[in-house]
Short mmCIF file of C-alpha atoms and ligand atoms in Angstrom, two decimals:
data_model
loop_
_atom_site.label_atom_id
_atom_site.label_comp_id
_atom_site.label_asym_id
_atom_site.label_seq_id
_atom_site.Cartn_x
_atom_site.Cartn_y
_atom_site.Cartn_z
CA UNK A 1 106.63 120.54 60.79
CA UNK A 2 104.84 122.60 63.44
CA UNK A 3 104.00 126.24 62.66
CA UNK A 4 102.00 126.81 65.98
CA UNK A 5 103.35 128.86 68.80
CA UNK A 6 103.46 127.83 72.46
CA UNK A 7 101.32 129.62 75.02
CA UNK A 8 104.46 131.40 76.34
CA UNK A 9 105.30 132.66 72.80
CA UNK A 10 101.67 133.89 72.21
CA UNK A 11 101.62 135.66 75.41
CA UNK A 12 104.96 137.47 74.81
CA UNK A 13 103.92 138.27 71.22
CA UNK A 14 100.66 139.79 72.43
CA UNK A 15 102.60 141.81 75.05
CA UNK A 16 105.01 143.15 72.54
CA UNK A 17 102.04 144.03 70.11
CA UNK A 18 100.31 145.98 72.75
CA UNK A 19 103.53 147.77 73.87
CA UNK A 20 104.24 148.63 70.28
CA UNK A 21 100.73 149.91 69.57
CA UNK A 22 100.43 152.08 72.74
CA UNK A 23 104.05 153.23 73.38
CA UNK A 24 105.90 153.32 69.98
CA UNK A 25 103.45 153.73 67.14
CA UNK A 26 101.97 157.07 68.35
CA UNK A 27 105.32 158.74 68.89
CA UNK A 28 108.06 157.22 66.63
CA UNK A 29 107.89 159.94 64.00
CA UNK A 30 108.69 162.48 66.67
CA UNK A 31 111.73 160.45 67.72
CA UNK A 32 112.91 160.49 64.08
CA UNK A 33 112.64 164.30 63.95
CA UNK A 34 114.37 164.73 67.35
CA UNK A 35 117.09 162.11 66.54
CA UNK A 36 116.61 160.57 69.99
CA UNK A 37 114.27 158.36 71.87
CA UNK A 38 113.29 158.93 75.59
CA UNK A 39 115.50 156.80 77.85
CA UNK A 40 112.60 155.92 80.34
CA UNK A 41 110.90 154.16 77.43
CA UNK A 42 113.73 151.65 77.49
CA UNK A 43 112.98 150.91 81.19
CA UNK A 44 109.35 150.46 80.31
CA UNK A 45 110.28 147.90 77.62
CA UNK A 46 112.50 146.12 80.34
CA UNK A 47 109.54 146.12 82.82
CA UNK A 48 107.28 144.66 80.23
CA UNK A 49 109.82 141.81 79.69
CA UNK A 50 110.62 142.66 76.07
CA UNK A 51 114.46 143.17 76.36
CA UNK A 52 116.94 140.38 76.43
CA UNK A 53 114.22 137.52 76.41
CA UNK A 54 117.04 134.99 75.53
CA UNK A 55 119.23 135.99 78.50
CA UNK A 56 119.39 133.07 80.92
CA UNK A 57 117.41 133.31 84.09
CA UNK A 58 120.54 133.35 86.31
CA UNK A 59 121.46 136.71 84.51
CA UNK A 60 117.98 138.18 84.97
CA UNK A 61 116.39 137.17 81.67
CA UNK A 62 113.70 134.75 80.69
CA UNK A 63 115.94 132.27 78.78
CA UNK A 64 113.67 132.00 75.81
CA UNK A 65 114.56 130.58 72.51
CA UNK A 66 115.56 132.75 69.56
CA UNK A 67 112.16 132.18 67.71
CA UNK A 68 110.59 134.04 70.69
CA UNK A 69 113.04 136.77 70.47
CA UNK A 70 112.11 137.11 66.78
CA UNK A 71 108.44 137.31 67.56
CA UNK A 72 109.13 140.24 69.94
CA UNK A 73 111.34 142.03 67.48
CA UNK A 74 108.75 141.67 64.67
CA UNK A 75 105.93 143.16 66.90
CA UNK A 76 108.09 146.04 68.22
CA UNK A 77 109.04 146.90 64.75
CA UNK A 78 105.39 147.53 63.84
CA UNK A 79 105.57 150.50 66.20
CA UNK A 80 109.14 151.55 65.54
CA UNK A 81 111.74 149.44 63.69
CA UNK A 82 114.46 151.55 65.24
CA UNK A 83 113.61 150.79 68.80
CA UNK A 84 113.07 147.08 67.97
CA UNK A 85 116.89 146.96 67.42
CA UNK A 86 117.22 147.29 71.18
CA UNK A 87 115.49 144.00 71.72
CA UNK A 88 117.83 142.06 69.47
CA UNK A 89 119.09 138.87 71.20
CA UNK A 90 122.35 139.18 69.38
CA UNK A 91 123.61 141.89 71.73
CA UNK A 92 123.19 139.55 74.61
CA UNK A 93 124.65 136.60 72.73
CA UNK A 94 127.89 138.55 72.18
CA UNK A 95 127.93 139.36 75.87
CA UNK A 96 127.94 135.73 76.67
CA UNK A 97 131.66 135.68 75.65
CA UNK A 98 132.47 138.28 78.38
CA UNK A 99 134.16 137.26 81.67
CA UNK A 100 131.73 136.28 84.41
CA UNK A 101 132.07 139.60 86.37
CA UNK A 102 131.20 141.71 83.26
CA UNK A 103 128.24 139.49 82.46
CA UNK A 104 126.80 139.88 86.00
CA UNK A 105 127.33 143.62 85.75
CA UNK A 106 125.83 144.12 82.31
CA UNK A 107 123.24 141.45 81.62
CA UNK A 108 120.67 142.22 84.29
CA UNK A 109 120.88 145.98 83.35
CA UNK A 110 120.35 145.21 79.78
CA UNK A 111 117.25 143.21 80.52
CA UNK A 112 115.90 145.94 82.79
CA UNK A 113 116.51 148.58 80.15
CA UNK A 114 119.03 150.43 82.34
CA UNK A 115 121.85 150.04 79.77
CA UNK A 116 122.05 149.16 76.04
CA UNK A 117 124.85 148.11 73.69
CA UNK A 118 125.75 148.47 69.99
CA UNK A 119 128.38 147.08 67.73
CA UNK A 120 131.60 148.95 66.53
CA UNK A 121 133.19 147.15 63.50
CA UNK A 122 133.07 149.23 60.36
CA UNK A 123 136.07 151.64 59.73
CA UNK A 124 136.63 154.26 56.98
CA UNK A 125 138.58 151.83 54.76
CA UNK A 126 136.76 148.53 55.72
CA UNK A 127 132.99 148.01 55.56
CA UNK A 128 132.37 144.78 53.35
CA UNK A 129 135.99 143.93 53.80
CA UNK A 130 135.41 143.58 57.49
CA UNK A 131 138.59 141.69 58.29
CA UNK A 132 140.64 144.68 57.07
CA UNK A 133 140.44 146.39 60.52
CA UNK A 134 143.03 148.94 61.26
CA UNK A 135 142.10 149.77 64.82
CA UNK A 136 144.85 148.27 67.04
CA UNK A 137 144.75 147.06 70.61
CA UNK A 138 148.12 146.52 72.33
CA UNK A 139 148.22 144.80 75.57
CA UNK A 140 150.26 146.54 78.34
CA UNK A 141 149.89 144.65 81.58
CA UNK A 142 146.30 144.92 82.71
CA UNK A 143 145.08 147.25 80.01
CA UNK A 144 144.87 147.46 76.20
CA UNK A 145 145.93 150.65 74.59
CA UNK A 146 143.50 151.12 71.55
CA UNK A 147 143.96 153.45 68.59
CA UNK A 148 141.66 153.68 65.60
CA UNK A 149 138.34 154.96 64.19
CA UNK A 150 134.99 153.29 63.85
CA UNK A 151 132.94 155.51 61.51
CA UNK A 152 129.61 153.86 61.19
CA UNK A 153 128.37 152.88 64.57
CA UNK A 154 124.61 152.61 65.08
CA UNK A 155 123.10 153.32 68.51
CA UNK A 156 125.62 156.13 69.27
CA UNK A 157 123.54 156.86 72.36
CA UNK A 158 124.39 153.38 73.81
CA UNK A 159 126.25 152.82 77.05
CA UNK A 160 128.82 150.59 75.35
CA UNK A 161 129.68 148.62 72.24
CA UNK A 162 131.22 145.32 71.17
CA UNK A 163 134.42 146.65 69.67
CA UNK A 164 136.54 144.75 67.10
CA UNK A 165 140.27 145.55 67.12
CA UNK A 166 143.41 143.98 65.75
CA UNK A 167 145.61 142.30 68.46
CA UNK A 168 147.86 140.55 65.90
CA UNK A 169 148.36 142.74 62.90
CA UNK A 170 150.02 140.05 60.73
CA UNK A 171 147.16 137.54 60.91
CA UNK A 172 144.21 139.29 59.32
CA UNK A 173 140.89 137.79 60.44
CA UNK A 174 142.75 135.54 62.78
CA UNK A 175 144.28 138.54 64.63
CA UNK A 176 141.07 140.47 65.65
CA UNK A 177 139.68 140.54 69.17
CA UNK A 178 136.38 141.67 70.66
CA UNK A 179 136.21 144.05 73.66
CA UNK A 180 133.37 145.52 75.63
CA UNK A 181 133.98 149.24 75.14
CA UNK A 182 132.36 151.40 77.80
CA UNK A 183 131.09 154.87 76.85
CA UNK A 184 133.21 156.49 79.44
CA UNK A 185 136.42 154.92 78.40
CA UNK A 186 139.35 157.39 78.70
CA UNK A 187 140.65 158.28 75.28
CA UNK A 188 137.31 157.59 73.52
CA UNK A 189 135.58 160.51 71.61
CA UNK A 190 132.05 160.09 70.33
CA UNK A 191 131.00 162.37 67.53
CA UNK A 192 128.06 162.67 65.10
CA UNK A 193 129.14 164.38 61.95
CA UNK A 194 125.96 164.20 59.87
CA UNK A 195 122.51 162.67 59.99
CA UNK A 196 121.66 159.54 58.01
CA UNK A 197 118.62 159.20 55.72
CA UNK A 198 116.85 156.94 58.28
CA UNK A 199 117.40 155.18 61.55
CA UNK A 200 117.64 158.53 63.31
CA UNK A 201 116.32 157.63 66.72
CA UNK A 202 119.21 155.30 67.13
CA UNK A 203 121.69 157.58 65.51
CA UNK A 204 124.94 156.55 63.68
CA UNK A 205 128.32 158.20 64.10
CA UNK A 206 131.96 157.93 64.90
CA UNK A 207 133.98 156.48 67.70
CA UNK A 208 137.57 157.74 67.80
CA UNK A 209 140.00 155.95 70.02
CA UNK A 210 143.32 157.71 70.78
CA UNK A 211 145.40 155.80 73.40
CA UNK A 212 142.15 154.69 74.73
CA UNK A 213 142.54 152.47 77.85
CA UNK A 214 140.43 149.34 77.90
CA UNK A 215 140.90 146.99 80.92
CA UNK A 216 142.18 143.57 79.93
CA UNK A 217 139.14 142.17 81.74
CA UNK A 218 136.92 143.63 79.10
CA UNK A 219 138.24 141.31 76.41
CA UNK A 220 135.37 139.07 75.31
CA UNK A 221 136.24 135.46 74.76
CA UNK A 222 139.68 134.39 73.43
CA UNK A 223 142.23 136.91 72.10
CA UNK A 224 142.25 136.85 68.22
CA UNK A 225 138.92 135.07 67.89
CA UNK A 226 136.71 138.25 67.78
CA UNK A 227 136.19 138.11 63.98
CA UNK A 228 134.56 134.67 64.28
CA UNK A 229 132.41 135.61 67.14
CA UNK A 230 131.06 138.69 65.28
CA UNK A 231 130.50 136.67 62.06
CA UNK A 232 128.65 134.13 64.05
CA UNK A 233 126.52 136.89 65.74
CA UNK A 234 125.69 138.31 62.27
CA UNK A 235 124.25 134.83 61.30
CA UNK A 236 121.62 135.53 64.12
CA UNK A 237 121.27 139.21 63.56
CA UNK A 238 120.44 138.89 59.82
CA UNK A 239 117.25 136.94 60.48
CA UNK A 240 116.28 139.57 63.18
CA UNK A 241 116.97 142.37 60.79
CA UNK A 242 114.57 140.64 58.33
CA UNK A 243 111.83 140.49 61.00
CA UNK A 244 112.43 144.13 61.88
CA UNK A 245 111.85 145.20 58.27
CA UNK A 246 108.82 142.88 58.02
CA UNK A 247 107.26 144.38 61.07
CA UNK A 248 107.50 147.88 59.48
CA UNK A 249 106.23 146.70 56.09
CA UNK A 250 103.38 144.58 57.61
CA UNK A 251 102.14 147.48 59.63
CA UNK A 252 102.25 149.72 56.54
CA UNK A 253 100.40 147.12 54.51
CA UNK A 254 97.57 146.91 57.10
CA UNK A 255 97.31 150.74 57.12
CA UNK A 256 97.18 150.74 53.34
CA UNK A 257 94.48 148.01 53.28
CA UNK A 258 92.30 150.31 55.54
CA UNK A 259 93.08 153.36 53.33
CA UNK A 260 92.15 151.72 49.98
CA UNK A 261 88.84 150.61 51.39
CA UNK A 262 87.91 154.19 52.46
CA UNK A 263 89.54 156.25 49.74
CA UNK A 264 87.18 156.86 46.78
CA UNK A 265 87.81 157.98 43.28
CA UNK A 266 85.59 157.77 40.15
CA UNK A 267 82.74 157.04 42.54
CA UNK A 268 84.02 153.92 44.13
CA UNK A 269 86.53 152.65 46.64
CA UNK A 270 90.07 152.67 44.98
CA UNK A 271 90.36 148.97 46.14
CA UNK A 272 87.88 148.04 43.37
CA UNK A 273 90.72 148.64 40.93
CA UNK A 274 93.05 145.65 40.41
CA UNK A 275 95.81 148.04 39.91
CA UNK A 276 95.33 148.86 43.48
CA UNK A 277 94.37 145.39 44.99
CA UNK A 278 96.98 143.28 43.11
CA UNK A 279 100.08 145.03 44.52
CA UNK A 280 98.57 144.45 47.95
CA UNK A 281 98.05 140.81 47.21
CA UNK A 282 101.67 140.53 46.00
CA UNK A 283 103.06 142.39 49.09
CA UNK A 284 101.14 139.98 51.34
CA UNK A 285 102.67 137.06 49.36
CA UNK A 286 106.21 138.39 49.76
CA UNK A 287 105.87 139.23 53.46
CA UNK A 288 104.56 135.74 54.24
CA UNK A 289 107.44 134.01 52.43
CA UNK A 290 109.95 136.32 53.95
CA UNK A 291 108.62 135.77 57.50
CA UNK A 292 108.86 131.96 57.04
CA UNK A 293 112.42 132.27 55.92
CA UNK A 294 113.53 134.38 58.87
CA UNK A 295 111.74 132.12 61.46
CA UNK A 296 113.34 129.09 59.85
CA UNK A 297 116.70 130.58 60.50
CA UNK A 298 115.96 131.16 64.13
CA UNK A 299 114.64 127.73 64.46
CA UNK A 300 117.76 126.31 62.79
CA UNK A 301 119.93 128.33 65.21
CA UNK A 302 117.82 127.20 68.20
CA UNK A 303 118.43 123.67 67.14
CA UNK A 304 122.19 124.10 66.54
CA UNK A 305 121.77 123.41 62.82
CA UNK A 306 123.70 125.16 60.02
CA UNK A 307 122.04 128.34 58.87
CA UNK A 308 124.66 130.63 57.27
CA UNK A 309 123.24 130.25 53.69
CA UNK A 310 119.62 130.84 54.85
CA UNK A 311 120.46 133.82 57.05
CA UNK A 312 122.35 135.35 54.03
CA UNK A 313 119.14 134.89 52.02
CA UNK A 314 117.30 136.83 54.72
CA UNK A 315 119.73 139.62 54.71
CA UNK A 316 119.85 140.31 50.97
CA UNK A 317 116.30 139.54 50.13
CA UNK A 318 114.08 140.53 52.98
CA UNK A 319 114.96 144.31 53.29
CA UNK A 320 114.76 144.60 49.58
CA UNK A 321 111.25 143.25 49.32
CA UNK A 322 110.22 145.23 52.37
CA UNK A 323 111.42 148.35 50.63
CA UNK A 324 109.38 147.43 47.59
CA UNK A 325 106.24 146.87 49.86
CA UNK A 326 106.78 150.18 51.65
CA UNK A 327 107.19 151.89 48.25
CA UNK A 328 103.86 150.43 47.01
CA UNK A 329 102.12 151.36 50.26
CA UNK A 330 103.36 154.94 49.86
CA UNK A 331 102.20 155.20 46.25
CA UNK A 332 98.82 153.74 47.06
CA UNK A 333 98.24 156.69 49.51
CA UNK A 334 99.00 159.25 46.71
CA UNK A 335 100.31 162.61 47.98
CA UNK A 336 99.43 161.79 51.61
CA UNK A 337 101.83 158.91 51.50
CA UNK A 338 104.71 161.11 50.19
CA UNK A 339 104.11 163.67 52.93
CA UNK A 340 105.39 163.70 56.56
CA UNK A 341 101.76 163.61 57.80
CA UNK A 342 101.98 159.87 57.40
CA UNK A 343 104.77 157.61 58.68
CA UNK A 344 105.36 155.75 55.39
CA UNK A 345 108.24 157.94 54.15
CA UNK A 346 110.00 157.44 57.50
CA UNK A 347 109.50 153.74 57.35
CA UNK A 348 110.85 153.60 53.81
CA UNK A 349 113.92 155.55 54.90
CA UNK A 350 114.50 153.45 57.96
CA UNK A 351 114.21 150.14 56.27
CA UNK A 352 116.28 151.09 53.23
CA UNK A 353 119.28 151.39 55.39
CA UNK A 354 119.16 147.69 56.23
CA UNK A 355 119.86 146.84 52.59
CA UNK A 356 123.39 147.98 53.61
CA UNK A 357 123.81 147.70 57.35
CA UNK A 358 125.08 144.37 58.64
CA UNK A 359 126.21 143.25 55.23
CA UNK A 360 125.27 144.41 51.64
CA UNK A 361 123.35 142.22 49.14
CA UNK A 362 126.55 141.49 47.20
CA UNK A 363 128.35 140.17 50.15
CA UNK A 364 125.32 137.99 51.05
CA UNK A 365 125.21 136.52 47.53
CA UNK A 366 128.88 135.79 47.88
CA UNK A 367 128.20 133.91 51.13
CA UNK A 368 125.32 131.87 49.43
CA UNK A 369 127.54 131.17 46.34
CA UNK A 370 130.43 130.04 48.54
CA UNK A 371 128.20 127.67 50.52
CA UNK A 372 126.59 126.31 47.38
CA UNK A 373 129.29 126.13 44.86
CA UNK A 374 132.41 125.99 47.19
CA UNK A 375 134.77 128.79 48.26
CA UNK A 376 137.59 127.46 45.86
CA UNK A 377 135.29 127.92 42.86
CA UNK A 378 133.86 131.39 43.86
CA UNK A 379 136.74 133.22 45.50
C1 FAD B 401 121.59 151.25 58.62
C2 FAD B 401 123.05 150.88 58.89
C3 FAD B 401 123.37 150.53 60.11
C4 FAD B 401 124.73 150.09 60.33
N1 FAD B 401 125.13 149.83 61.66
C5 FAD B 401 126.37 149.60 61.93
C6 FAD B 401 126.86 149.25 63.26
O1 FAD B 401 126.15 149.35 64.17
N2 FAD B 401 128.10 149.00 63.43
C7 FAD B 401 129.06 148.98 62.45
O2 FAD B 401 130.27 148.79 62.78
N3 FAD B 401 128.71 149.28 61.14
C8 FAD B 401 127.43 149.59 60.88
N4 FAD B 401 127.03 149.91 59.61
C9 FAD B 401 127.95 149.79 58.48
C10 FAD B 401 127.75 148.69 57.50
O3 FAD B 401 127.94 147.46 58.13
C11 FAD B 401 128.54 148.96 56.22
O4 FAD B 401 128.14 150.15 55.65
C12 FAD B 401 128.50 147.78 55.24
O5 FAD B 401 129.23 146.70 55.76
C13 FAD B 401 129.10 148.16 53.94
O6 FAD B 401 130.35 148.68 54.12
P1 FAD B 401 130.71 150.12 53.42
O7 FAD B 401 129.65 151.10 53.65
O8 FAD B 401 132.06 150.52 53.72
O9 FAD B 401 130.67 149.91 51.88
P2 FAD B 401 131.83 149.24 50.97
O10 FAD B 401 132.44 148.05 51.62
O11 FAD B 401 132.76 150.30 50.57
O12 FAD B 401 131.02 148.75 49.60
C14 FAD B 401 130.49 149.69 48.70
C15 FAD B 401 129.84 148.92 47.59
O13 FAD B 401 130.74 147.94 47.00
C16 FAD B 401 130.10 146.65 47.09
N5 FAD B 401 131.20 145.70 47.24
C17 FAD B 401 132.25 145.72 48.18
N6 FAD B 401 132.97 144.64 48.05
C18 FAD B 401 132.43 143.90 47.15
C19 FAD B 401 132.71 142.50 46.56
N7 FAD B 401 133.73 141.79 46.99
N8 FAD B 401 131.86 142.07 45.56
C20 FAD B 401 130.79 142.68 45.20
N9 FAD B 401 130.46 143.94 45.68
C21 FAD B 401 131.15 144.43 46.64
C22 FAD B 401 129.12 146.61 48.24
O14 FAD B 401 128.17 145.65 48.21
C23 FAD B 401 128.68 148.05 48.16
O15 FAD B 401 127.52 148.14 47.21
C24 FAD B 401 125.59 150.21 59.36
C25 FAD B 401 125.28 150.73 58.04
C26 FAD B 401 123.95 151.02 57.86
C27 FAD B 401 123.56 151.63 56.50
#
């Protein structure tokens, strides 16, 4: 077992750390308040080589492994967990199913930060029950006519989304296809009814498709296989979500360590009290364990080994312990922590959302139980 990083990994990790410290950390609370991030920042991220690290060189990327992608995401999340989302390798992995022409059009632009993508799966009646998609795509010659509503789409300011729609209504999960949906598709309306508790810089909202016309060439992979593609993508995404939450929590823990050394009460540093130092020791333990689990998943995936059970563990447990760590950090700052003068309340709001997004804890435990006990014994 080797826990060391290669020189290339160390160098990208440092680059991401520097970028995060200089370009994200000083500004991310403003983007939360403005519910938007500056578009030119994405180009800067691209220029720094922090977007699409796993994209093969022939499509403009560096062709790194997924562990390296995880290192970048973790570092960026120290500065802003929301923007680290844009460096997720999953978005590029889904694009790999697209026809060659689309890949050549999109992948280099994603790597340079000229475009970015999101995922459109959830509908008003189907979140956990993701195969119960009611959006329908009917093929008519060289286009698909698409009707339906996606009501919980992150990165509403994206240039496009991986859209999941039914192409064979009778077949449930086996009748769902994946499309690349352009932002300017005729028949697509983008709306933002209300603001979420967190994640505001990459806002969530609604895509309504009314006789929307998607070119047949925007079908990704095989027709009726989309559900399996997206479930496989989630197996990667869930480890990255873990690292995103860890980045935010680790940054907060470091800030808290600094604070408890300086803040004095009853004539001494508050860190002299075990009631203060022990929660910090516990948080450090949880984050270390959680990080190892996330990187193990990425390593398993890099080596084509099964990882569905482990990635489900990441998804239910890691955001939860990161919320606990952030909660402790906030409390140890007293009223300052509760105020908007410090970024802790925002990080808590941002990370909390990832106990739900991309699959709730109950669904992850169902996956683990099925893998362990057998689907026929669990249901
Ligand atoms: C931060 C965030 C980002 C998101 N980003 C996106 C995105 O980019 N694209 C997208 O398409 N969607 C996105 N979502 C939507 C997200 O994937 C869904 O909210 C999630 O899958 C849960 O679905 P739901 O909200 O409809 O809850 P429901 O499915 O209605 O579930 C409600 C509650 O019931 C529980 N429950 C449901 N079924 C079972 C069961 N069988 N056993 C036990 N408990 C059960 C759930 O665990 C949950 O606690 C995002 C959500 C959040 C919060």
